[in-house]
Tab-separated table of C-alpha atoms in Angstrom:
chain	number	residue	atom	x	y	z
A	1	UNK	CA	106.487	115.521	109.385
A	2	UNK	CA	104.012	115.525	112.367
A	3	UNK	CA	101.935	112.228	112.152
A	4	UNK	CA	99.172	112.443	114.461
A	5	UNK	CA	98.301	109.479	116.831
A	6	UNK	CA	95.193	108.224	115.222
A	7	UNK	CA	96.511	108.275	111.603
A	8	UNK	CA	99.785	106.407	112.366
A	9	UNK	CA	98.766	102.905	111.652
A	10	UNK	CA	97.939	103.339	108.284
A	11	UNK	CA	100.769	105.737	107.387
A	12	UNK	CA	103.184	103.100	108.977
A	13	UNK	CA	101.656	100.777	106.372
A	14	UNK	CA	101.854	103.394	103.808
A	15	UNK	CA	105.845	103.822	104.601
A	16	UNK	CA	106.326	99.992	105.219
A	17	UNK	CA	105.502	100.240	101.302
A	18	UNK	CA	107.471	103.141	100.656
A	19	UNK	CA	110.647	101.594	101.711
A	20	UNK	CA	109.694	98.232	100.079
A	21	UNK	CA	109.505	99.633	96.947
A	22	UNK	CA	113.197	101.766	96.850
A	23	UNK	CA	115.001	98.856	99.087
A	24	UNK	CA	113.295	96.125	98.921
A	25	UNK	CA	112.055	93.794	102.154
A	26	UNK	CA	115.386	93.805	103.864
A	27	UNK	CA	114.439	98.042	103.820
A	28	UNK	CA	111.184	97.693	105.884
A	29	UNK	CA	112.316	97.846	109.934
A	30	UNK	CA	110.578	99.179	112.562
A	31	UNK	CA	113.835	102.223	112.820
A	32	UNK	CA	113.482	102.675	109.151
A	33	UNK	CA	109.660	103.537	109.573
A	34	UNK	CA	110.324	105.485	112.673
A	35	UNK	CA	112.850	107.651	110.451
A	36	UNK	CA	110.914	108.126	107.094
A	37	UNK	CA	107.523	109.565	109.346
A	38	UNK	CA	109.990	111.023	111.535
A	39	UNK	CA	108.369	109.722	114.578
A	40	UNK	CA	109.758	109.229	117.880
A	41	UNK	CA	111.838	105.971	118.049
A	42	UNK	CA	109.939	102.905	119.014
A	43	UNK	CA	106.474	104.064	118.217
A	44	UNK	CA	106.159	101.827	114.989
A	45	UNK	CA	106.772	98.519	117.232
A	46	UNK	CA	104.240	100.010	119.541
A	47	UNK	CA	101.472	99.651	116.571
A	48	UNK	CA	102.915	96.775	114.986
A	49	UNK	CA	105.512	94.371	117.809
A	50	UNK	CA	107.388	92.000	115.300
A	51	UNK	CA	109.114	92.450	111.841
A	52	UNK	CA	106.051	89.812	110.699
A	53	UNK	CA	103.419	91.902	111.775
A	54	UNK	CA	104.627	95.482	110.229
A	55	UNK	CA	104.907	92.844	106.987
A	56	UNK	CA	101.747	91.753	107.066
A	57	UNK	CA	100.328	94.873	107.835
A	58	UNK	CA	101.704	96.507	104.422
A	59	UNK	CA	100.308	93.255	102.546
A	60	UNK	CA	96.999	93.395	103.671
A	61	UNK	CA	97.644	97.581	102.935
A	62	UNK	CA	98.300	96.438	99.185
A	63	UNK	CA	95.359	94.248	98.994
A	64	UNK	CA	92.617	96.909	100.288
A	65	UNK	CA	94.464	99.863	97.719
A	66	UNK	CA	93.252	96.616	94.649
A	67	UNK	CA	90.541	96.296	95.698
A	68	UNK	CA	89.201	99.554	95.864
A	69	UNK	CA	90.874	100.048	92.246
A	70	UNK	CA	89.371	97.347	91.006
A	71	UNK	CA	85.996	98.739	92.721
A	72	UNK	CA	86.340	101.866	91.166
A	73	UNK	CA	86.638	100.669	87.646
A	74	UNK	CA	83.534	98.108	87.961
A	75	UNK	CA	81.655	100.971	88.482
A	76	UNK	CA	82.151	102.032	85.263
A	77	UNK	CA	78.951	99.796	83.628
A	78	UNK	CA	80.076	100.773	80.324
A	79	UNK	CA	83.378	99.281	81.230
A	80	UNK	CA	82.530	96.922	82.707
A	81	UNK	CA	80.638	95.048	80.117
A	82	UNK	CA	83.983	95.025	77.825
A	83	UNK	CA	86.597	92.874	80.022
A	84	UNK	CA	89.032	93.796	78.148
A	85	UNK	CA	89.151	97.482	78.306
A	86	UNK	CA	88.495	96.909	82.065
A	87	UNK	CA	91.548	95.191	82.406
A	88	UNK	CA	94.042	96.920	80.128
A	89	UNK	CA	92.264	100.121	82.280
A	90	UNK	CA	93.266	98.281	85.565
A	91	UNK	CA	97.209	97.362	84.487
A	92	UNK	CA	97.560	101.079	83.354
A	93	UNK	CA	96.758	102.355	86.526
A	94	UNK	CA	98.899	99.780	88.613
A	95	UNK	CA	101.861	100.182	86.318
A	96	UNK	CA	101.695	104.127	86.333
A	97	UNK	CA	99.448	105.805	89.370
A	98	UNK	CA	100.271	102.545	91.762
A	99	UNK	CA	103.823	101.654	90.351
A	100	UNK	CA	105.089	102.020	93.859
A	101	UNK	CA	103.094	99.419	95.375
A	102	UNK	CA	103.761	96.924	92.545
A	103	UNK	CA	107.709	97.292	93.519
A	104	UNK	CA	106.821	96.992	96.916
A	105	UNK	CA	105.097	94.130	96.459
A	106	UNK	CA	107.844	92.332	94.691
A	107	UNK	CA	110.326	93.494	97.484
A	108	UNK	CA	108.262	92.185	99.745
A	109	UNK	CA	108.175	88.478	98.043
A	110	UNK	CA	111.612	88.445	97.345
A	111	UNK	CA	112.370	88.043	101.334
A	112	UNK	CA	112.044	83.512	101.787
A	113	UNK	CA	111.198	84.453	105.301
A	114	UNK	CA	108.123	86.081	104.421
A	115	UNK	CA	105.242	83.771	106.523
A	116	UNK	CA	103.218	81.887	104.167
A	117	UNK	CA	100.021	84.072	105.073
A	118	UNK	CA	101.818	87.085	104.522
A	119	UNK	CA	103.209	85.451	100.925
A	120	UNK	CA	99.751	84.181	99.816
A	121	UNK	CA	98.083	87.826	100.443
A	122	UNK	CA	101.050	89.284	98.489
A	123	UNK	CA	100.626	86.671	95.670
A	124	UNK	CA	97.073	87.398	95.193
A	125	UNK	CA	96.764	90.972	96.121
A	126	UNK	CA	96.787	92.587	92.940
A	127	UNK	CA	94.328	90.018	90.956
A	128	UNK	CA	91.141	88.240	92.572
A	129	UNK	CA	90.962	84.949	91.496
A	130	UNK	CA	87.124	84.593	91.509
A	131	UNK	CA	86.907	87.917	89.947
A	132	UNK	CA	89.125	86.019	87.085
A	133	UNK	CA	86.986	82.764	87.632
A	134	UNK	CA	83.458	85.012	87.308
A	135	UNK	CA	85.162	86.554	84.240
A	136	UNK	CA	86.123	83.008	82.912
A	137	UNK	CA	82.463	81.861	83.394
A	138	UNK	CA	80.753	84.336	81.727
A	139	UNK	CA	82.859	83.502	78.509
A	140	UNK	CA	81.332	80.052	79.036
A	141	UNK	CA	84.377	78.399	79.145
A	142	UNK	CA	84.711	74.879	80.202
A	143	UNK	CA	86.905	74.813	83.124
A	144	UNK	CA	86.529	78.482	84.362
A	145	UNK	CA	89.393	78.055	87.278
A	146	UNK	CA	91.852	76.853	84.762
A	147	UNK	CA	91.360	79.518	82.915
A	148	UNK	CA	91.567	82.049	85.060
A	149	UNK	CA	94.942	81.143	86.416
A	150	UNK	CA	96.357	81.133	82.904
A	151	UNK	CA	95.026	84.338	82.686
A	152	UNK	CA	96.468	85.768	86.015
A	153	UNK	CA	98.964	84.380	85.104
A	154	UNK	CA	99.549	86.377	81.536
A	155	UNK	CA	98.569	89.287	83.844
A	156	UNK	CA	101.465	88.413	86.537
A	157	UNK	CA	103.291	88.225	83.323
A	158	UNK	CA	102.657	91.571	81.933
A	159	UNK	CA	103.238	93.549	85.540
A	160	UNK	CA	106.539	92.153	85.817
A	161	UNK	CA	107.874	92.823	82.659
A	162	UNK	CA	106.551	96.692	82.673
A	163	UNK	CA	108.023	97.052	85.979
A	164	UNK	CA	111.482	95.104	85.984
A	165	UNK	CA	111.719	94.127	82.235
A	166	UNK	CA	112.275	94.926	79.215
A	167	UNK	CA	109.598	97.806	78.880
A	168	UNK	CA	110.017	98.943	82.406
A	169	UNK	CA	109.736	102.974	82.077
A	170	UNK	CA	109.408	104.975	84.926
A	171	UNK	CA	108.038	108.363	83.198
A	172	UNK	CA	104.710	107.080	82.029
A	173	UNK	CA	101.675	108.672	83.278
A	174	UNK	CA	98.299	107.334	83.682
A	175	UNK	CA	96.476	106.745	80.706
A	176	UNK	CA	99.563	106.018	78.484
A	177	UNK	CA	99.678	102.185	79.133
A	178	UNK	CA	96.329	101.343	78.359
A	179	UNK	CA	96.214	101.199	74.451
A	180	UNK	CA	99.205	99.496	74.624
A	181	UNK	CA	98.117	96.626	76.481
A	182	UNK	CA	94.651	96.104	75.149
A	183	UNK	CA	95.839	93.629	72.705
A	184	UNK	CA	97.989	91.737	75.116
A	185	UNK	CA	94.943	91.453	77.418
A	186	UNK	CA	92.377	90.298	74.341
A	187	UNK	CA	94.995	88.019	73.347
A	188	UNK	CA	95.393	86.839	77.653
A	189	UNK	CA	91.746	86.680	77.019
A	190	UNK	CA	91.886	84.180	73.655
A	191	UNK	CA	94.390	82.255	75.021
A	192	UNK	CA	92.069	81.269	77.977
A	193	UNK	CA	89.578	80.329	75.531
A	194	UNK	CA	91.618	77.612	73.926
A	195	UNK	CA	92.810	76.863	77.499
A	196	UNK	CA	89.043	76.701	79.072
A	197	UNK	CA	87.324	74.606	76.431
């Protein structure tokens, strides 16, 4: 695969995720990029010097590929206006259409060397906490941030256990998910009321 010069930065982040996501953190080298773009030996270092910074480079990847998810599906108004449906919406597209960055992000966080930068953008790069907090507010609950980390929490909750647990499936296609977590998330959502008053 020919990778021209001005597109290699983000398709070294792309494959930096790539190789989290089947191996894990210890998977993501500068070689193992070199060899999966098939690009001439050294030229990932040459966009991104240590191990830390190719890292941090596929974190800050996963965040921007959220956010303009999350971007998409606010600008459904319809949507928009029923959180939950938003949100059951959201998980069915990370846990089908994005599953591969949601194992790459776990790879990734599984490594204790990890910088603490890096590890907070992976920790919060799949749900905004004053997206959660606005949310929180607008059901008038008391203590809005309280609320909105139980709910990320339930959230963190669900992701993990539809991509390493129990109902971890890796044939579903977008669309199939989203019924089926609907209640969880309304229930997420009533569980933060009790929690936020």
């Amino acid at each position: 695969m020919h990778v021209p010069r001005p597109t290699r930065r983000p398709a070294i982040r792309e494959a930096a995720l790539d190789l989290a996501a089947i191996g894990g953190n210890h998977a993501v080298t500068h070689q193992a990029v070199d060899r999966h773009l098939s690009l001439p030996r050294g030229s990932t270092s040459y966009y991104f010097r240590t191990r830390d910074a190719l890292i941090s480079a596929a974190a800050g990847h996963l965040v921007e590929r959220s956010r303009a998810a999350f971007a998409e599906q606010m600008s459904d108004e319809a949507v928009r206006a029923r959180p939950g449906d938003l949100i059951a919406d959201y998980l069915d597209d990370l846990l089908t259409t994005r599953r591969r960055d949601a194992l790459a992000r776990h790879g990734l966080l599984q490594d204790p060397s990890v910088l603490p930068d890096t590890r907070e953008k992976l920790a919060r790069c799949f749900f905004s906490v004053d997206a959660a907090t606005d949310l929180m507010r607008d059901r008038a609950c008391d203590d809005a941030g309280a609320a909105a980390d139980v709910f990320i929490t339930v959230l963190e909750g669900i992701v993990f256990t539809y991509t390493y647990g129990v109902r971890r499936d890796h044939g579903r296609v977008r669309g199939e998910l989203a019924e089926q977590l609907r209640p969880l998330v309304v229930a997420a959502l009533r569980i933060t009321d009790a929690s936020g008053r």
